[in-house]
Short mmCIF file of C-alpha atoms in Angstrom, two decimals:
data_model
loop_
_atom_site.label_atom_id
_atom_site.label_comp_id
_atom_site.label_asym_id
_atom_site.label_seq_id
_atom_site.Cartn_x
_atom_site.Cartn_y
_atom_site.Cartn_z
CA MET Q 1 5.34 -33.36 -32.38
CA LEU Q 2 2.22 -31.94 -30.73
CA ARG Q 3 1.90 -35.07 -28.60
CA ASN Q 4 5.50 -34.75 -27.43
CA GLY Q 5 4.95 -31.07 -26.61
CA ALA Q 6 1.80 -31.86 -24.65
CA MET Q 7 3.59 -34.64 -22.76
CA ALA Q 8 6.41 -32.23 -21.93
CA LEU Q 9 3.90 -29.64 -20.66
CA VAL Q 10 2.19 -32.24 -18.45
CA ALA Q 11 5.57 -33.33 -17.11
CA THR Q 12 6.54 -29.72 -16.39
CA LEU Q 13 3.28 -28.95 -14.56
CA THR Q 14 3.61 -32.17 -12.58
CA LEU Q 15 7.14 -31.23 -11.56
CA LEU Q 16 6.03 -27.74 -10.55
CA SER Q 17 3.21 -29.18 -8.46
CA CYS Q 18 5.59 -31.55 -6.72
CA LYS Q 19 7.98 -28.72 -6.00
CA GLY Q 20 5.09 -26.54 -4.86
CA GLY Q 21 4.02 -28.66 -1.92
CA GLY Q 22 2.51 -31.99 -0.95
CA ALA Q 23 -1.19 -31.05 -0.99
CA ASP Q 24 -3.47 -33.18 -3.17
CA MET Q 25 -5.65 -31.26 -5.63
CA SER Q 26 -7.07 -34.40 -7.29
CA LYS Q 27 -10.39 -33.90 -5.47
CA GLY Q 28 -10.60 -30.31 -6.60
CA GLY Q 29 -10.42 -27.19 -4.51
CA LEU Q 30 -9.81 -23.47 -4.83
CA GLU Q 31 -7.10 -21.70 -6.80
CA LEU Q 32 -5.89 -18.23 -5.87
CA VAL Q 33 -3.95 -16.46 -8.62
CA TYR Q 34 -1.57 -13.67 -7.59
CA GLU Q 35 0.40 -11.08 -9.56
CA ALA Q 36 3.85 -11.14 -7.98
CA ALA Q 37 5.14 -7.81 -9.30
CA PRO Q 38 3.88 -4.22 -9.52
CA ALA Q 39 2.18 -3.12 -12.73
CA GLY Q 40 4.70 -1.97 -15.33
CA THR Q 41 7.46 -4.35 -14.20
CA ASP Q 42 9.09 -6.01 -17.22
CA ASP Q 43 8.42 -9.73 -17.61
CA GLY Q 44 11.96 -10.85 -16.79
CA ARG Q 45 12.07 -8.90 -13.54
CA ALA Q 46 8.50 -9.96 -12.70
CA ALA Q 47 9.34 -13.64 -13.19
CA ALA Q 48 12.35 -13.28 -10.88
CA LEU Q 49 10.16 -11.64 -8.22
CA ALA Q 50 7.60 -14.42 -8.59
CA ASP Q 51 10.30 -17.07 -8.13
CA SER Q 52 11.61 -15.37 -4.98
CA ALA Q 53 8.09 -14.87 -3.64
CA ARG Q 54 7.16 -18.52 -4.24
CA LYS Q 55 9.69 -19.77 -1.67
CA ILE Q 56 8.35 -17.35 0.94
CA VAL Q 57 4.72 -18.21 0.11
CA LEU Q 58 5.45 -21.92 0.59
CA ALA Q 59 7.15 -21.21 3.93
CA ARG Q 60 4.26 -19.03 5.15
CA LEU Q 61 1.55 -21.51 4.25
CA ALA Q 62 3.51 -24.34 5.85
CA ALA Q 63 4.06 -22.30 9.03
CA ALA Q 64 0.34 -21.49 9.14
CA LYS Q 65 -0.45 -25.20 8.59
CA ILE Q 66 -2.47 -24.47 5.46
CA PRO Q 67 -2.23 -27.34 2.92
CA ALA Q 68 -1.48 -25.91 -0.51
CA VAL Q 69 0.22 -26.36 -3.86
CA VAL Q 70 2.14 -23.34 -5.17
CA ARG Q 71 3.40 -23.11 -8.72
CA LEU Q 72 4.91 -20.48 -10.99
CA ASP Q 73 3.10 -19.20 -14.05
CA GLY Q 74 5.30 -16.52 -15.58
CA ARG Q 75 4.80 -13.39 -13.49
CA LYS Q 76 2.00 -15.04 -11.53
CA LEU Q 77 1.79 -17.46 -8.61
CA ARG Q 78 -0.99 -20.03 -8.55
CA VAL Q 79 -1.89 -21.19 -5.04
CA GLY Q 80 -4.03 -24.33 -4.98
CA LEU Q 81 -6.03 -25.04 -1.82
CA PRO Q 82 -7.36 -28.63 -1.89
CA ALA Q 83 -10.99 -29.46 -1.14
CA GLY Q 84 -11.61 -29.96 2.56
CA GLU Q 85 -9.13 -28.42 4.99
CA GLY Q 86 -7.36 -26.36 2.33
CA MET Q 87 -10.52 -24.61 1.10
CA SER Q 88 -11.76 -24.11 4.65
CA ARG Q 89 -8.59 -22.08 5.31
CA ALA Q 90 -8.94 -19.89 2.21
CA GLU Q 91 -9.48 -16.67 4.21
CA ASP Q 92 -6.44 -17.44 6.36
CA ALA Q 93 -4.39 -18.01 3.20
CA LYS Q 94 -5.50 -14.65 1.80
CA LYS Q 95 -4.59 -12.90 5.04
CA VAL Q 96 -1.12 -14.41 5.39
CA LEU Q 97 -0.32 -13.77 1.71
CA GLY Q 98 -1.85 -10.29 1.84
CA MET Q 99 0.99 -9.07 4.05
CA VAL Q 100 4.31 -8.02 2.54
CA GLY Q 101 5.73 -8.59 6.01
CA ALA Q 102 7.95 -5.48 6.21
CA PHE Q 103 8.31 -4.86 9.95
CA GLU Q 104 9.76 -1.79 11.65
CA VAL Q 105 10.08 -0.25 15.09
CA ARG Q 106 10.04 3.55 15.10
CA GLU Q 107 9.90 6.34 17.67
CA VAL Q 108 6.70 8.41 17.88
CA GLN Q 109 7.52 12.12 17.55
CA ASP Q 110 5.86 14.81 19.68
CA ALA Q 111 5.22 16.49 16.30
CA GLN Q 112 4.79 20.11 17.32
CA PHE Q 113 5.40 20.87 13.63
CA LEU Q 114 2.03 19.29 12.76
CA LYS Q 115 0.26 21.88 14.89
CA GLU Q 116 2.16 24.64 13.10
CA LEU Q 117 1.53 23.19 9.61
CA GLY Q 118 -2.14 22.67 10.43
CA ALA Q 119 -2.77 26.12 11.84
CA GLY Q 120 -6.03 27.45 10.44
CA LEU Q 121 -7.58 24.07 9.61
CA ASP Q 122 -11.32 23.89 10.20
CA GLU Q 123 -12.15 21.70 13.23
CA GLU Q 124 -15.13 20.34 11.29
CA GLY Q 125 -13.20 19.88 8.04
CA PRO Q 126 -11.84 16.72 6.38
CA VAL Q 127 -8.42 17.13 8.04
CA LYS Q 128 -7.50 18.42 11.49
CA VAL Q 129 -4.69 18.15 14.02
CA SER Q 130 -5.49 16.52 17.36
CA ARG Q 131 -3.41 15.55 20.38
CA ASP Q 132 -2.86 12.20 22.06
CA THR Q 133 -1.96 12.33 25.77
CA TRP Q 134 -0.67 9.82 28.31
CA SER Q 135 1.39 9.70 31.52
CA ASP Q 136 4.94 8.41 31.86
CA VAL Q 137 6.22 6.08 34.60
CA ASN Q 138 6.43 9.01 37.04
CA GLY Q 139 2.92 10.22 36.26
CA ALA Q 140 4.16 13.21 34.30
CA PRO Q 141 1.97 14.23 31.33
CA ARG Q 142 3.24 13.36 27.86
CA GLY Q 143 1.71 13.66 24.43
CA CYS Q 144 2.03 14.02 20.70
CA PHE Q 145 0.20 15.81 17.92
CA MET Q 146 -1.33 13.69 15.16
CA VAL Q 147 -3.47 14.07 12.05
CA ASP Q 148 -7.15 13.12 12.01
CA ALA Q 149 -8.53 12.79 8.47
CA ALA Q 150 -11.57 11.61 6.54
CA ASP Q 151 -9.29 9.99 3.93
CA GLU Q 152 -5.61 9.57 3.09
CA ALA Q 153 -5.61 11.79 0.00
CA ASN Q 154 -6.67 14.87 1.99
CA ALA Q 155 -4.17 14.11 4.76
CA ARG Q 156 -1.27 13.83 2.27
CA LYS Q 157 -2.37 17.00 0.49
CA VAL Q 158 -2.30 19.08 3.68
CA PHE Q 159 0.83 17.40 5.09
CA PRO Q 160 3.01 16.41 2.10
CA LYS Q 161 6.29 14.57 2.63
CA ASP Q 162 8.39 17.58 1.61
CA LYS Q 163 6.88 19.67 4.43
CA LEU Q 164 7.92 17.16 7.13
CA PRO Q 165 11.27 17.30 8.96
CA SER Q 166 14.08 15.20 7.49
CA GLY Q 167 13.89 11.54 8.56
CA VAL Q 168 10.25 11.79 9.67
CA ASP Q 169 7.33 9.94 8.07
CA LEU Q 170 3.60 10.36 8.60
CA LEU Q 171 2.17 6.83 8.87
CA GLN Q 172 -1.42 5.69 9.17
CA GLN Q 173 -2.47 3.92 12.34
CA GLN Q 174 -4.44 0.69 12.05
CA GLY Q 175 -8.08 1.51 12.65
CA VAL Q 176 -11.65 0.38 12.24
CA PRO Q 177 -13.18 0.46 8.72
CA GLY Q 178 -15.61 3.34 8.34
CA GLU Q 179 -14.01 5.51 11.01
CA ARG Q 180 -11.78 8.53 10.42
CA LEU Q 181 -8.10 7.84 9.83
CA VAL Q 182 -5.28 8.74 12.21
CA PHE Q 183 -1.75 9.55 11.03
CA ILE Q 184 1.21 9.69 13.42
CA ALA Q 185 4.64 11.24 12.85
CA VAL Q 186 7.46 8.75 13.41
CA SER Q 187 11.24 8.69 13.16
CA ALA Q 188 13.38 6.57 10.84
CA PRO Q 189 13.31 2.83 11.74
CA VAL Q 190 15.19 1.69 14.83
CA LEU Q 191 14.68 -1.99 13.94
CA ASN Q 192 13.48 -3.91 10.87
CA ASN Q 193 13.17 -7.51 9.66
CA GLU Q 194 16.92 -8.02 9.80
CA SER Q 195 16.72 -7.79 13.61
CA ILE Q 196 14.26 -10.71 13.89
CA LEU Q 197 15.80 -14.03 14.92
CA SER Q 198 12.60 -16.05 15.39
CA VAL Q 199 8.86 -15.53 15.79
CA LYS Q 200 6.26 -17.40 17.83
CA ALA Q 201 2.60 -16.91 18.71
CA ILE Q 202 2.19 -17.07 22.50
CA LYS Q 203 -0.05 -15.76 25.29
CA ASP Q 204 1.18 -12.98 27.55
CA PRO Q 205 0.90 -13.19 31.37
CA MET Q 206 -2.71 -11.95 31.10
CA GLY Q 207 -3.57 -14.71 28.64
CA THR Q 208 -3.79 -12.31 25.69
CA PRO Q 209 -2.63 -13.67 22.30
CA VAL Q 210 0.55 -11.97 21.07
CA THR Q 211 3.12 -12.54 18.35
CA ASN Q 212 6.47 -12.62 20.13
CA LEU Q 213 9.67 -11.60 18.32
CA LYS Q 214 13.00 -12.94 19.53
CA LEU Q 215 15.65 -10.50 18.36
CA THR Q 216 19.20 -10.98 17.13
CA PRO Q 217 21.94 -9.83 19.55
CA ASP Q 218 22.38 -6.65 17.49
CA GLY Q 219 18.62 -6.07 17.38
CA ALA Q 220 18.30 -6.63 21.13
CA LYS Q 221 21.04 -4.06 21.76
CA LYS Q 222 19.38 -1.49 19.49
CA LEU Q 223 15.99 -1.98 21.16
CA GLU Q 224 17.47 -1.64 24.65
CA GLU Q 225 19.34 1.53 23.70
CA ALA Q 226 16.32 3.08 22.00
CA THR Q 227 13.87 2.30 24.82
CA HIS Q 228 16.33 3.56 27.44
CA ARG Q 229 16.67 6.83 25.50
CA ILE Q 230 12.93 7.45 25.01
CA LYS Q 231 11.48 6.29 28.34
CA GLY Q 232 8.10 7.93 28.83
CA LYS Q 233 7.54 8.33 25.09
CA LYS Q 234 5.92 5.92 22.64
CA LEU Q 235 7.22 3.35 20.19
CA ALA Q 236 5.44 2.68 16.91
CA LEU Q 237 5.26 -0.98 15.86
CA VAL Q 238 4.84 -0.88 12.09
CA LEU Q 239 3.85 -3.53 9.54
CA ASP Q 240 3.79 -2.68 5.84
CA SER Q 241 3.87 1.06 6.60
CA VAL Q 242 0.82 0.83 8.89
CA ILE Q 243 1.18 1.39 12.64
CA LEU Q 244 -0.12 -1.65 14.53
CA SER Q 245 0.23 -0.15 18.01
CA THR Q 246 2.02 2.62 19.93
CA PRO Q 247 2.99 1.31 23.38
CA VAL Q 248 4.32 3.71 26.01
CA VAL Q 249 7.91 2.87 26.98
CA MET Q 250 7.90 2.63 30.78
CA THR Q 251 11.35 1.04 31.12
CA ALA Q 252 14.22 -0.09 28.91
CA MET Q 253 13.42 -3.34 27.08
CA ASP Q 254 16.48 -5.50 27.75
CA GLN Q 255 15.14 -9.05 27.35
CA GLY Q 256 15.86 -9.32 23.63
CA GLU Q 257 12.18 -9.92 22.86
CA LEU Q 258 9.36 -7.78 21.53
CA PRO Q 259 5.68 -8.81 21.87
CA LEU Q 260 3.19 -7.63 19.24
CA PRO Q 261 -0.32 -7.61 20.74
CA GLN Q 262 -3.33 -8.29 18.54
CA ALA Q 263 -6.01 -5.67 18.00
CA ASP Q 264 -8.95 -6.19 20.35
CA VAL Q 265 -11.24 -7.26 17.51
CA GLY Q 266 -13.26 -10.48 17.36
CA ASP Q 267 -13.31 -13.29 19.89
CA ARG Q 268 -10.28 -14.89 21.55
CA LYS Q 269 -10.06 -17.64 18.92
CA ALA Q 270 -9.92 -15.05 16.14
CA ARG Q 271 -7.16 -13.12 17.92
CA GLU Q 272 -5.19 -16.33 18.50
CA ARG Q 273 -5.46 -17.14 14.80
CA ALA Q 274 -4.38 -13.61 13.88
CA ALA Q 275 -1.31 -14.02 16.12
CA ASP Q 276 -0.51 -17.33 14.39
CA LEU Q 277 -0.81 -15.79 10.91
CA LEU Q 278 1.37 -12.81 11.81
CA ALA Q 279 3.98 -15.19 13.22
CA ALA Q 280 3.89 -17.21 9.99
CA ALA Q 281 4.33 -14.06 7.89
CA LEU Q 282 7.14 -12.48 9.92
CA GLY Q 283 8.91 -15.77 10.56
CA SER Q 284 9.13 -16.49 6.83
CA GLY Q 285 10.59 -13.11 5.88
CA ALA Q 286 9.22 -10.20 3.88
CA LEU Q 287 8.03 -10.69 0.31
CA PRO Q 288 10.05 -8.92 -2.42
CA ALA Q 289 6.85 -7.09 -3.46
CA ALA Q 290 3.18 -7.08 -2.56
CA LEU Q 291 1.12 -9.93 -4.02
CA THR Q 292 -2.08 -8.84 -5.78
CA LEU Q 293 -4.95 -11.33 -5.88
CA VAL Q 294 -6.22 -11.18 -9.48
CA GLU Q 295 -8.32 -14.33 -9.73
CA GLU Q 296 -10.07 -16.82 -7.49
CA ARG Q 297 -11.63 -19.90 -9.03
CA HIS Q 298 -12.92 -23.32 -8.08
CA VAL Q 299 -11.06 -26.32 -9.50
CA ALA Q 300 -13.00 -29.47 -10.39
CA LYS Q 301 -11.79 -32.84 -9.17
CA SER Q 302 -9.75 -35.00 -11.52
CA HIS Q 303 -11.46 -37.85 -13.36
#
């Protein structure tokens, strides 16, 4: 009976590996173990989230050209990266699976209310209100108030959600580790993942790596209408509730496409790779929940 049970287990794991991808782990490699559901989620719901996430994980790794085997283990996903090319791409795998992939386009608010809420804050304290300024297409001055903070907890304490106008969120802007954080007030989303038709990493006319979004007809119409309405103001391009960039809208965007530039960090090759990974994540759809890396271990080769 035990022998039959063991044989059934081996057969099941073999089937899962075959379904999980064509990478060969016989020579060993690296295994990344992810929790596929938030803490406190019941096992049934967690297993369903893991099953849904597995399909997206496979698609992302394939799009990023990272050889891997992905299999279900209850509420966990086990991602096997084979020795050689797979293991060499481990950091890329962590990056592409570390994104939920929830994309939004929002309008940056001028946020006069932040100045009023922050009246009396110490300029040298952990939280203060500052102002970003720029010029519109006619050279007229524009700007918005924003929050400058030493950490998120202090920023949220001084500017809680219930003190903000209806439909407005205070989102953190992507920054450099070790520097003070910047929070910008933005409107409700104008576009989200449902407006994305396809995604491709390309170079813009200046040769800069970007992740280019081709929008659905409905998404293209919404973007054109929004950018026509807010000319001279800024858009917020948001990934997983973090603002990637805030471009100034100089003219209505009517081409049905939206380029996402990479942060000017690292060399050109690193930025090109970052554009590829973002394209793989957005092109495969958003995960049902964030994946949490809970274990990383080396796997010995089979004998």
